[in-house]
Coordinates of C-alpha atoms in Angstrom, one line a residue:
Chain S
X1 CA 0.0 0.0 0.0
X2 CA 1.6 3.2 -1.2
X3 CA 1.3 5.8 1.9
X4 CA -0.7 9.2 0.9
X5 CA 2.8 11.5 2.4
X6 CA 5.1 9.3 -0.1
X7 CA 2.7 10.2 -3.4
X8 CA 2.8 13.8 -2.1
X9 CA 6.2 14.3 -2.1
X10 CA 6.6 12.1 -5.2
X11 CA 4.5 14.7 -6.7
X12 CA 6.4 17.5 -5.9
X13 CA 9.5 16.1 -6.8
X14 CA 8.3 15.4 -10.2
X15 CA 7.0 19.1 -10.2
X16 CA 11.0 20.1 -9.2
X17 CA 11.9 18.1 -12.0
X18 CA 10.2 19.9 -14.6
X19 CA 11.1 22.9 -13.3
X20 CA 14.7 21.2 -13.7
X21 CA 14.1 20.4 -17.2
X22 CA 13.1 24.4 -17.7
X23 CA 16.0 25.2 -16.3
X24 CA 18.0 23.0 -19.1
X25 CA 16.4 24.4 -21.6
X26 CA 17.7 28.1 -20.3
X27 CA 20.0 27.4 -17.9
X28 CA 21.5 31.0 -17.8
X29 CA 18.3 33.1 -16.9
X30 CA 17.5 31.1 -13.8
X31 CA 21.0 30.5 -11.9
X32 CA 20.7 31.8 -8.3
X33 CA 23.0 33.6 -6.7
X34 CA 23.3 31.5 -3.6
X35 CA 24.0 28.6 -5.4
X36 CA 27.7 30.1 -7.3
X37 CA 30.4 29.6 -5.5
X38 CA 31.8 32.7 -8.3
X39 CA 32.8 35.6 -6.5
X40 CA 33.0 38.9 -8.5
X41 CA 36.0 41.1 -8.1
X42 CA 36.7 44.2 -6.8
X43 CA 35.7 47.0 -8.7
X44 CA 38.8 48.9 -8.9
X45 CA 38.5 53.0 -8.1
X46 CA 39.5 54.4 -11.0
X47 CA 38.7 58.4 -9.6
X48 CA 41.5 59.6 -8.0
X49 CA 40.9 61.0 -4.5
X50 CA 42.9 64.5 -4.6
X51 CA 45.4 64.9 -2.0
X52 CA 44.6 67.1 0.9
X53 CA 47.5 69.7 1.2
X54 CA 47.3 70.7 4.7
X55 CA 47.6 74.7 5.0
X56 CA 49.2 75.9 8.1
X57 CA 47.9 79.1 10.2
X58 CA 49.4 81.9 7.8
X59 CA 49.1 80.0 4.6
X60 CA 46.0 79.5 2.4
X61 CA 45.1 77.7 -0.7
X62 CA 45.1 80.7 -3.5
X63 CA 42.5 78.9 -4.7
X64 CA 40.0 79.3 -2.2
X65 CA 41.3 82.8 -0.1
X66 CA 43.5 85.3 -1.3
X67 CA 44.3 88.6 0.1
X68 CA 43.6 90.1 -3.2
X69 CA 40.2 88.7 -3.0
X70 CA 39.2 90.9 0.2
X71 CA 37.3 94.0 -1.6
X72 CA 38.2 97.9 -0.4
X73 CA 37.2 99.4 3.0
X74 CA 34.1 101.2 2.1
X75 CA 32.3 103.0 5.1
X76 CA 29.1 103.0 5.4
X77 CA 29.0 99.5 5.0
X78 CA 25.9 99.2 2.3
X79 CA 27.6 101.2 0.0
X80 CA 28.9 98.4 -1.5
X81 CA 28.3 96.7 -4.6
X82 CA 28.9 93.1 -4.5
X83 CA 28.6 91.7 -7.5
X84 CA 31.6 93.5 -8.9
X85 CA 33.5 91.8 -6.6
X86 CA 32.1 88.2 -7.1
X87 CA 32.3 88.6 -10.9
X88 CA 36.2 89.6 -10.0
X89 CA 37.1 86.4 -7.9
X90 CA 35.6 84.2 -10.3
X91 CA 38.0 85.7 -13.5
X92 CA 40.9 85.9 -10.5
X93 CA 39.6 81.9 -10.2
X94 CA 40.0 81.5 -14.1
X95 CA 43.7 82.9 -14.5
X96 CA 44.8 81.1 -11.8
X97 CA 43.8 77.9 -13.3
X98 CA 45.6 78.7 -16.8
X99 CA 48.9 80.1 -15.0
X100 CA 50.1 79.2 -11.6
X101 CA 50.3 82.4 -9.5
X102 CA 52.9 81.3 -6.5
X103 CA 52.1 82.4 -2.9
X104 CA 54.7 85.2 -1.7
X105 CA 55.0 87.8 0.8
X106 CA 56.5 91.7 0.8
X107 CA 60.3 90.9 2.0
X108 CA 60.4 87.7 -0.5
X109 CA 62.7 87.4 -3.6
X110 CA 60.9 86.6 -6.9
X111 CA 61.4 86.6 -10.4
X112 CA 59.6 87.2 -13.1
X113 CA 59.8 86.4 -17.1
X114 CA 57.7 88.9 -19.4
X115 CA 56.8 89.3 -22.4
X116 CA 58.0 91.9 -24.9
X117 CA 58.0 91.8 -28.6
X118 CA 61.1 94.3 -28.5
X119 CA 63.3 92.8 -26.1
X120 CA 66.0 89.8 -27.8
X121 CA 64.1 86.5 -27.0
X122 CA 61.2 88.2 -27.1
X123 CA 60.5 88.0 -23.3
X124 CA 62.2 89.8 -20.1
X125 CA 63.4 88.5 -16.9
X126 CA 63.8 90.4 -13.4
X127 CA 64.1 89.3 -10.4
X128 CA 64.4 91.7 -7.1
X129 CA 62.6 92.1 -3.7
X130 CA 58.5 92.4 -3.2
X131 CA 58.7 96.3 -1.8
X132 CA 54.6 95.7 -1.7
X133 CA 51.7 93.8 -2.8
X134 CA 48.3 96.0 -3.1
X135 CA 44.8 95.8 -4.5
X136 CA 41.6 94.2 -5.1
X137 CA 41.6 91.4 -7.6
X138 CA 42.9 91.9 -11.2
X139 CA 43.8 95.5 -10.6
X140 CA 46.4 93.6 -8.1
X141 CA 49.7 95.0 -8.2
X142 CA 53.5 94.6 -7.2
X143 CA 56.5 96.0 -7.3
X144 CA 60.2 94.7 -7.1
X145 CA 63.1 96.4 -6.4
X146 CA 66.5 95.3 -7.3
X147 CA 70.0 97.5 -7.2
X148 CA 71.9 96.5 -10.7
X149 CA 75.4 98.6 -11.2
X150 CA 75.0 101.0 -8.1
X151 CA 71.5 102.0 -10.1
X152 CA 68.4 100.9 -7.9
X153 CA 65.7 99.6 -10.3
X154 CA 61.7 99.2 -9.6
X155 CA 59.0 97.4 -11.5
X156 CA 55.9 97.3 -10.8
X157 CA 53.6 94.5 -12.2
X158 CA 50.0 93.1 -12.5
X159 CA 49.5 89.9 -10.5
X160 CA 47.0 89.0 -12.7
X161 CA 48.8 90.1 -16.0
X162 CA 48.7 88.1 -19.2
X163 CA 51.9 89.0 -20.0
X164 CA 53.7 87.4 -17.5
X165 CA 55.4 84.3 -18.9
X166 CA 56.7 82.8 -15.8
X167 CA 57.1 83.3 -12.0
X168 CA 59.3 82.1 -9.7
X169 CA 59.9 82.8 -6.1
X170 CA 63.2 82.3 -5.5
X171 CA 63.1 82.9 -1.5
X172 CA 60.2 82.7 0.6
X173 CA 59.9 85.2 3.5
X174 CA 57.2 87.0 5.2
X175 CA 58.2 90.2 7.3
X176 CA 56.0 92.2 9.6
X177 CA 55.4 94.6 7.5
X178 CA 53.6 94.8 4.4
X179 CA 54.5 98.1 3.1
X180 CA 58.7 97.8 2.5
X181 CA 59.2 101.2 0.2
X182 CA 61.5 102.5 3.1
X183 CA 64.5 100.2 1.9
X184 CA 64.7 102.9 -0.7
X185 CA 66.3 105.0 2.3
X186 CA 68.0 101.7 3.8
X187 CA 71.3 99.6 3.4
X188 CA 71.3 98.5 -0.3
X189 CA 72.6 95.4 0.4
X190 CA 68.8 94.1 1.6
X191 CA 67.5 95.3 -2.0
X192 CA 70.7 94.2 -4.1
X193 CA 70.0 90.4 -5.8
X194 CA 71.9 88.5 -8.3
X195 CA 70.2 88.3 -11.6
X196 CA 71.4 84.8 -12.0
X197 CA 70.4 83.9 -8.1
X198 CA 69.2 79.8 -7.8
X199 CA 66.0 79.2 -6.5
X200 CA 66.1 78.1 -2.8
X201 CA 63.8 75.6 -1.3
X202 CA 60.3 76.3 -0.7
X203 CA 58.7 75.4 3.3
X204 CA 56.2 73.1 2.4
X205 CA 52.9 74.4 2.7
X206 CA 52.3 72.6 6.2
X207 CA 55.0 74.7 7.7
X208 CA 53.9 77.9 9.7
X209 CA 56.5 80.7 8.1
X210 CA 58.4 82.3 10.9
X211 CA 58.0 86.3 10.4
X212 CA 61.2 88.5 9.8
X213 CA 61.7 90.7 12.9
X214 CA 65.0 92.1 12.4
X215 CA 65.1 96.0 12.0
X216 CA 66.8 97.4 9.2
X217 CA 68.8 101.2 9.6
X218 CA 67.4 103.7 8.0
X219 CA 70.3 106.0 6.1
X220 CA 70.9 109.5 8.0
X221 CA 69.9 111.4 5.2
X222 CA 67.1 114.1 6.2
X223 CA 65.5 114.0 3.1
X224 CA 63.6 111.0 2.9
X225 CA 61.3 109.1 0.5
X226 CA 58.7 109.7 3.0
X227 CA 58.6 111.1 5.9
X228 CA 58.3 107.7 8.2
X229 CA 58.1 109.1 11.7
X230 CA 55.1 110.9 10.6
X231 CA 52.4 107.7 9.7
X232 CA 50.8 105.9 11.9
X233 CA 51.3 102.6 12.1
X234 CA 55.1 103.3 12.3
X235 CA 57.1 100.6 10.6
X236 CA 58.1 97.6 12.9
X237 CA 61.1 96.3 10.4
X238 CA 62.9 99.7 10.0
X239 CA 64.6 101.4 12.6
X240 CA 64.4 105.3 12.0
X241 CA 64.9 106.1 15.2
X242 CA 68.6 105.6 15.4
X243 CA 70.2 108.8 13.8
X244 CA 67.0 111.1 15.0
X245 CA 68.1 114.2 17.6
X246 CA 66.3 115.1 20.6
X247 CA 63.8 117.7 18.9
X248 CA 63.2 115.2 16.0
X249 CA 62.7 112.3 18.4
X250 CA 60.0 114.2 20.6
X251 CA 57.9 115.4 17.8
X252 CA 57.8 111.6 16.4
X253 CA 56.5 110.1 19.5
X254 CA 54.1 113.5 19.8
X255 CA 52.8 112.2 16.2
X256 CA 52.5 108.6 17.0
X257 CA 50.7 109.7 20.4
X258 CA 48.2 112.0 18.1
X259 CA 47.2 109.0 16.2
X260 CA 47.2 106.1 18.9
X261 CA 43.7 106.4 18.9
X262 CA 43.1 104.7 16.0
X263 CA 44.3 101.4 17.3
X264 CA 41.1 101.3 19.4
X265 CA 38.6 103.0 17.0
X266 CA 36.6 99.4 17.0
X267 CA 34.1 100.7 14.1
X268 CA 37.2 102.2 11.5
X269 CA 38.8 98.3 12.1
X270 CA 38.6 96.1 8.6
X271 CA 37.0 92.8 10.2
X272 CA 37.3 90.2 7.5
X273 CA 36.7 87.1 10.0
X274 CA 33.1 86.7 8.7
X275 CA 34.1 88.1 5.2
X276 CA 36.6 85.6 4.8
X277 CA 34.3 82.2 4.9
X278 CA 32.2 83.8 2.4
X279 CA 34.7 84.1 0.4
X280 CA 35.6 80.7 0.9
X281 CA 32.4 78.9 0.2
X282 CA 32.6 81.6 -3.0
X283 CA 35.3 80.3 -4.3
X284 CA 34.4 76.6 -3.8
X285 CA 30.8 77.1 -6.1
X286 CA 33.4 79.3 -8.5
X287 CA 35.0 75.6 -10.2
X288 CA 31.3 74.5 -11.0
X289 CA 30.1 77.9 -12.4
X290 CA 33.3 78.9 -14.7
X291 CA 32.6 75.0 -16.0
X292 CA 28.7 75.4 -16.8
X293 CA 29.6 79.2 -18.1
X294 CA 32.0 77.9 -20.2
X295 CA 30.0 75.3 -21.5
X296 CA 27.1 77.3 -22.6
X297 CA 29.6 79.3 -24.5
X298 CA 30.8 76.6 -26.4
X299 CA 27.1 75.6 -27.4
X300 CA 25.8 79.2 -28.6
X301 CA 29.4 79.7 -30.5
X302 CA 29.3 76.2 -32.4
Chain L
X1 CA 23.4 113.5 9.8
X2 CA 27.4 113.6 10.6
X3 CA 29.5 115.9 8.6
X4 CA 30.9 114.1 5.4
X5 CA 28.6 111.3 4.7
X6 CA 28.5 111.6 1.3
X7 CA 32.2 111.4 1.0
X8 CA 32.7 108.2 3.1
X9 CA 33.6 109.4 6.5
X10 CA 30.3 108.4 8.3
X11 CA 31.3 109.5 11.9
X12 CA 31.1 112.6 14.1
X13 CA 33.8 114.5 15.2
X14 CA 32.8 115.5 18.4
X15 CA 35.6 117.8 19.5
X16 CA 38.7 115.9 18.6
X17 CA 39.5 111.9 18.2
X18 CA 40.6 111.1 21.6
X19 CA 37.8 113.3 23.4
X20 CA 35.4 111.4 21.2
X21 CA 36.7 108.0 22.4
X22 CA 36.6 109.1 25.9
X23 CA 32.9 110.5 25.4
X24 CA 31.7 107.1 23.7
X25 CA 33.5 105.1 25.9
X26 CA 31.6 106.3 29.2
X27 CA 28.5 106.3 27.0
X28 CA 29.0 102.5 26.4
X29 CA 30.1 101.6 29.6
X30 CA 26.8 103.3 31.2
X31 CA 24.8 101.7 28.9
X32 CA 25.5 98.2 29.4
X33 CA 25.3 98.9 32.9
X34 CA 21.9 100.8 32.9
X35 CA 20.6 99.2 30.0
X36 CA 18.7 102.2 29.0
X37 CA 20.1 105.8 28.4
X38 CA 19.0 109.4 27.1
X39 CA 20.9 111.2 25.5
X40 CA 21.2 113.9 22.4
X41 CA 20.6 112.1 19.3
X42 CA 23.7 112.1 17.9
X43 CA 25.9 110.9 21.0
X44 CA 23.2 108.1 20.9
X45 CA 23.7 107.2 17.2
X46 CA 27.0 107.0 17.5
X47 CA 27.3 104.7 20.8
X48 CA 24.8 102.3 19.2
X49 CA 27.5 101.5 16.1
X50 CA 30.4 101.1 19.0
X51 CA 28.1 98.7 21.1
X52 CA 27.3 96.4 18.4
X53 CA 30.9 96.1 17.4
X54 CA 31.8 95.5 21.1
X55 CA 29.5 92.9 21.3
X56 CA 30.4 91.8 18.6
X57 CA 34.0 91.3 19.2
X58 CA 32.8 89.7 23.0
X59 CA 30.9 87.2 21.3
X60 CA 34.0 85.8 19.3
X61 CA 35.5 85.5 23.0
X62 CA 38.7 86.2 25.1
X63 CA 40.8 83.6 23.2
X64 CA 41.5 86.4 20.4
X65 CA 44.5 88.7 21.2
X66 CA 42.6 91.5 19.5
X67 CA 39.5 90.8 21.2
X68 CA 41.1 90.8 24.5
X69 CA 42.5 94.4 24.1
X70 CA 39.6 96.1 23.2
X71 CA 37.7 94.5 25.6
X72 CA 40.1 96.0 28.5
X73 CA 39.9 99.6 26.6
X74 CA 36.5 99.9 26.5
X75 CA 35.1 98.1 29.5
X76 CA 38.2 98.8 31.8
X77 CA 35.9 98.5 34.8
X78 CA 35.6 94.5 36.3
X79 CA 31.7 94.9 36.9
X80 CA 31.0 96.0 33.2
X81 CA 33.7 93.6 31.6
X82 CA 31.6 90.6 33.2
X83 CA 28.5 91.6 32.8
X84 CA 29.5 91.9 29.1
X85 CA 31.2 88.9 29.0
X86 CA 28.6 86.6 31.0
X87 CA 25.0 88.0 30.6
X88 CA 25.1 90.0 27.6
X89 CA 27.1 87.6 24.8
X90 CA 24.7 84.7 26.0
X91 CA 21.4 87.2 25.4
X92 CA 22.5 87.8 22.3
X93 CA 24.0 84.2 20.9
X94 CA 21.6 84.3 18.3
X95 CA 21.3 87.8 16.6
X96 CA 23.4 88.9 14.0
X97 CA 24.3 92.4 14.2
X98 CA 21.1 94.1 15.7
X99 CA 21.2 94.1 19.6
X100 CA 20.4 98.0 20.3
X101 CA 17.3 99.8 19.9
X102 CA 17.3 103.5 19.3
X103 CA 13.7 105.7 19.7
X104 CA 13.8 109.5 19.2
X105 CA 11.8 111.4 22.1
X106 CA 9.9 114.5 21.3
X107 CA 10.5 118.0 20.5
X108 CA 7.9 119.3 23.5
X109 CA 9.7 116.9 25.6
X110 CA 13.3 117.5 24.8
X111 CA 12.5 121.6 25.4
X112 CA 10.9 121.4 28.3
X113 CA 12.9 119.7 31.1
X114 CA 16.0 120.4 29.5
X115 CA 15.4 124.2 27.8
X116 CA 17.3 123.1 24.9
X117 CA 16.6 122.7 21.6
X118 CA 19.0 119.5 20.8
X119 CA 17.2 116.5 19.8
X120 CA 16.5 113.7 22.4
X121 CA 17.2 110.1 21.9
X122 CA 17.1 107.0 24.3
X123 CA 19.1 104.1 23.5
X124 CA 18.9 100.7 24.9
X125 CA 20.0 96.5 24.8
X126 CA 17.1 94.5 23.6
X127 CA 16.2 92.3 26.1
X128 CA 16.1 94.5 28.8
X129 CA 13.9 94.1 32.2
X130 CA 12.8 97.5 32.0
X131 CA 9.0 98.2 30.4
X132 CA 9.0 98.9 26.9
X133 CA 9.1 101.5 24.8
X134 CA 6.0 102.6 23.7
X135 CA 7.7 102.7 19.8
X136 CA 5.9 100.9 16.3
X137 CA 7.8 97.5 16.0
X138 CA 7.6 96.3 12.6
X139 CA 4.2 93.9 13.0
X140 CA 5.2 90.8 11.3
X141 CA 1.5 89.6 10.7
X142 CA 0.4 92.5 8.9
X143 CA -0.9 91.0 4.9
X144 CA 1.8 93.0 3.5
X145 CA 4.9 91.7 5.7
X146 CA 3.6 87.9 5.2
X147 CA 3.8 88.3 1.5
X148 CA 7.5 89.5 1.9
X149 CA 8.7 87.1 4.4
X150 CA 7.2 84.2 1.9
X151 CA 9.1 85.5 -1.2
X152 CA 12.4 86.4 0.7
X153 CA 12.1 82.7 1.8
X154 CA 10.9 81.4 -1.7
X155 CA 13.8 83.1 -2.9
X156 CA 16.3 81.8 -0.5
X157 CA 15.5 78.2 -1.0
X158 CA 15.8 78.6 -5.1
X159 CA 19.4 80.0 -4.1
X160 CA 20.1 77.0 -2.0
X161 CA 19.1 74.6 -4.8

């Protein structure tokens, strides 16, 4: 007697072995996963993760902050007009990313290769000492000084220039000052470089600089550039203070008493803490908006 | 309106740069510790731009070098420094820029207890014990001011996406 359990699962079996004989027919469509023992490799990443430079305290990517990119003082506050000034980071953005701009300081040594259709070779080199480094984006400017024969040269050029061919910064320092015009009046020997001076090795961009505090002499002459007991900040690198008589000396500290005031004037004070992550975040949405404005261009121009 | 605001200097002169300091020091000071002060317009104008940028400056905290020295110029005093240090920059963790109220008083009312003719204004922190001002807030329910607040917001969001 055949028991009713045994048929059943007979049946069933016979039902699994049809869905076998399916399976023959196709065999491809209906393998489970479960049942391979094949295990797929790896996918291998093939973006490549940019590496995180790590900017010390001082130092900032030039691609995100700038001190170029900080726009003029202008007081009253709302009298500004800010689109200018986003529309000027974002072509700052867009040379930087053809030509690499390096990152130097007033007090470093740099050179510079230009271009003139007059000149033999067709281009210019000059290398000398960053005297200053002022303005708001493009109209950025600086000057180098450089003493060649006994004959003290200055040039002034456009960070932002096309006609600069090549830069190089051949020593990297960062005094306190940012305003160096008074080595006009100094010790030449700060100002004098050799035209054919090596490149020495960059901090990497890790490394805090260390500021320049020594104090450079001023010459004795009375007739000065500038008269630099007389401004306010006075300088902290140059020493003017040295040749002065008692007369001279008294009326400088009389002026830099006058204007003291202005160290504590908390509403004339440029605050660019605030300013400054704006900028950042700017600069970050700047990549993907000079791509997509490029873009269109290309489509309405084909 | 102070002398030479068209041409960028938006400040009064008020006898002389270090007098002035001096003057809107003791006008700061008093203020934080009163909470409430009347005074001619135009002292008052120009304290309410020097508190806001103290407070501002407090808020970022004593860790700054900066902040610390002009803390201890213009709140020499220990009682003001904390009270400016503990009770205001907690009141005012969440505004912006805005923590001073200015209200003009009167012409009868400036003449008669004072028999001037200078123009009376009191200044004071928001979030003071004191009753209120009786002053027009801007009503935020009004039609108009609910229509503005949705587009500002519609428009923010499309900036954010």
């Amino acid at each position: 007697m055949m028991n009713k359990s045994w048929l059943f699962s007979l049946s069933r079996w016979t039902q699994s072995l049809s869905k076998e004989a399916k399976c023959a027919r196709a065999p491809i469509l209906h393998l489970s996963k479960r049942s391979s023992a094949f295990k797929a490799p790896t996918r291998p990443d093939l973006k490549t993760t940019e590496s995180e430079t790590t900017y010390a305290k001082g130092r900032e990517n030039p691609m995100l902050f700038c001190e170029e990119y900080i726009p003029p003082q202008v007081q009253p506050d709302w009298h500004r007009n800010k689109l200018k000034y986003r529309l000027e980071r974002m072509d700052c953005l867009r040379r930087r990313k053809a030509f690499n701009i390096p990152e130097f300081y007033p007090g470093s040594i740099v050179a510079v290769t230009v271009a003139d259709k007059h000149a033999p070779g067709k281009s210019i080199r000059f290398n000398g000492r960053v005297l200053y480094k002022d303005g708001f984006g493009l109209g950025c400017k600086f000057a180098l000084r450089n003493v060649i024969d006994g004959e003290g040269i200055e040039v002034v050029y456009h960070l932002y220039g096309p006609y600069i061919q090549k830069m190089e910064v051949l020593h990297l320092e960062k005094w306190v000052d940012t305003d160096l015009r008074y080595l006009r009046d100094a010790d030449p020997s700060y100002c004098t470089i050799d035209p054919d001076m090596q490149p020495k090795a960059l901090p990497p961009t890790s490394v805090e600089l260390e500021l320049f505090r020594e104090r450079v002499k001023l010459n004795k002459s009375p007739r000065w550039q500038f008269q630099y007991q007389k401004h306010w900040p006075p300088p902290y690198n140059a020493d003017f203070q040295s040749h002065f008589l008692e007369d001279e000396l008294i009326e400088s500290e009389r002026f830099s008493a006058m204007e003291s005031w202005r160290k504590y004037d908390i509403c004339r004070h440029y605050d660019v803490t605030e300013m400054k992550e704006e900028i950042v975040a700017e600069m970050k949405a700047n990549k993907s908006r000079i791509e997509k404005a490029d873009s269109t261009l290309k489509q309405e121009t084909s | 309106m102070p002398r030479g605001y068209a041409h960028g200097t938006s400040f009064r002169k008020f006898g002389g740069p270090e007098k002035r300091l001096n003057l809107l020091r003791t006008l700061v000071n008093v203020l934080i510790k009163h909470e409430r002060i009347e005074t001619t317009f135009a002292k008052a104008h120009e304290a309410q731009k020097y508190t806001n940028r103290l407070i501002e400056i407090a808020k970022r905290g004593t860790d700054d070098a900066y902040s610390r020295d002009m803390i201890k110029f213009w709140a020499p005093r220990e009682e003001i420094q904390s009270k400016l240090l503990n009770d205001l920059v907690p009141r005012f963790k969440e505004n912006k820029s805005d923590f001073t109220r200015l209200a003009v008083l009167s012409k009868q009312y400036c003449a008669e207890p004072r028999q001037s003719f200078h123009r009376y204004a009191v200044l004071e922190l928001k979030g003071n014990p004191l009753p209120p001002l009786p002053i027009q807030e801007k009503n935020p329910h009004t039609l108009q001011n609910v229509l503005i607040a949705a587009a500002q917001e519609e428009m923010f969001n499309k900036k954010e996406s």
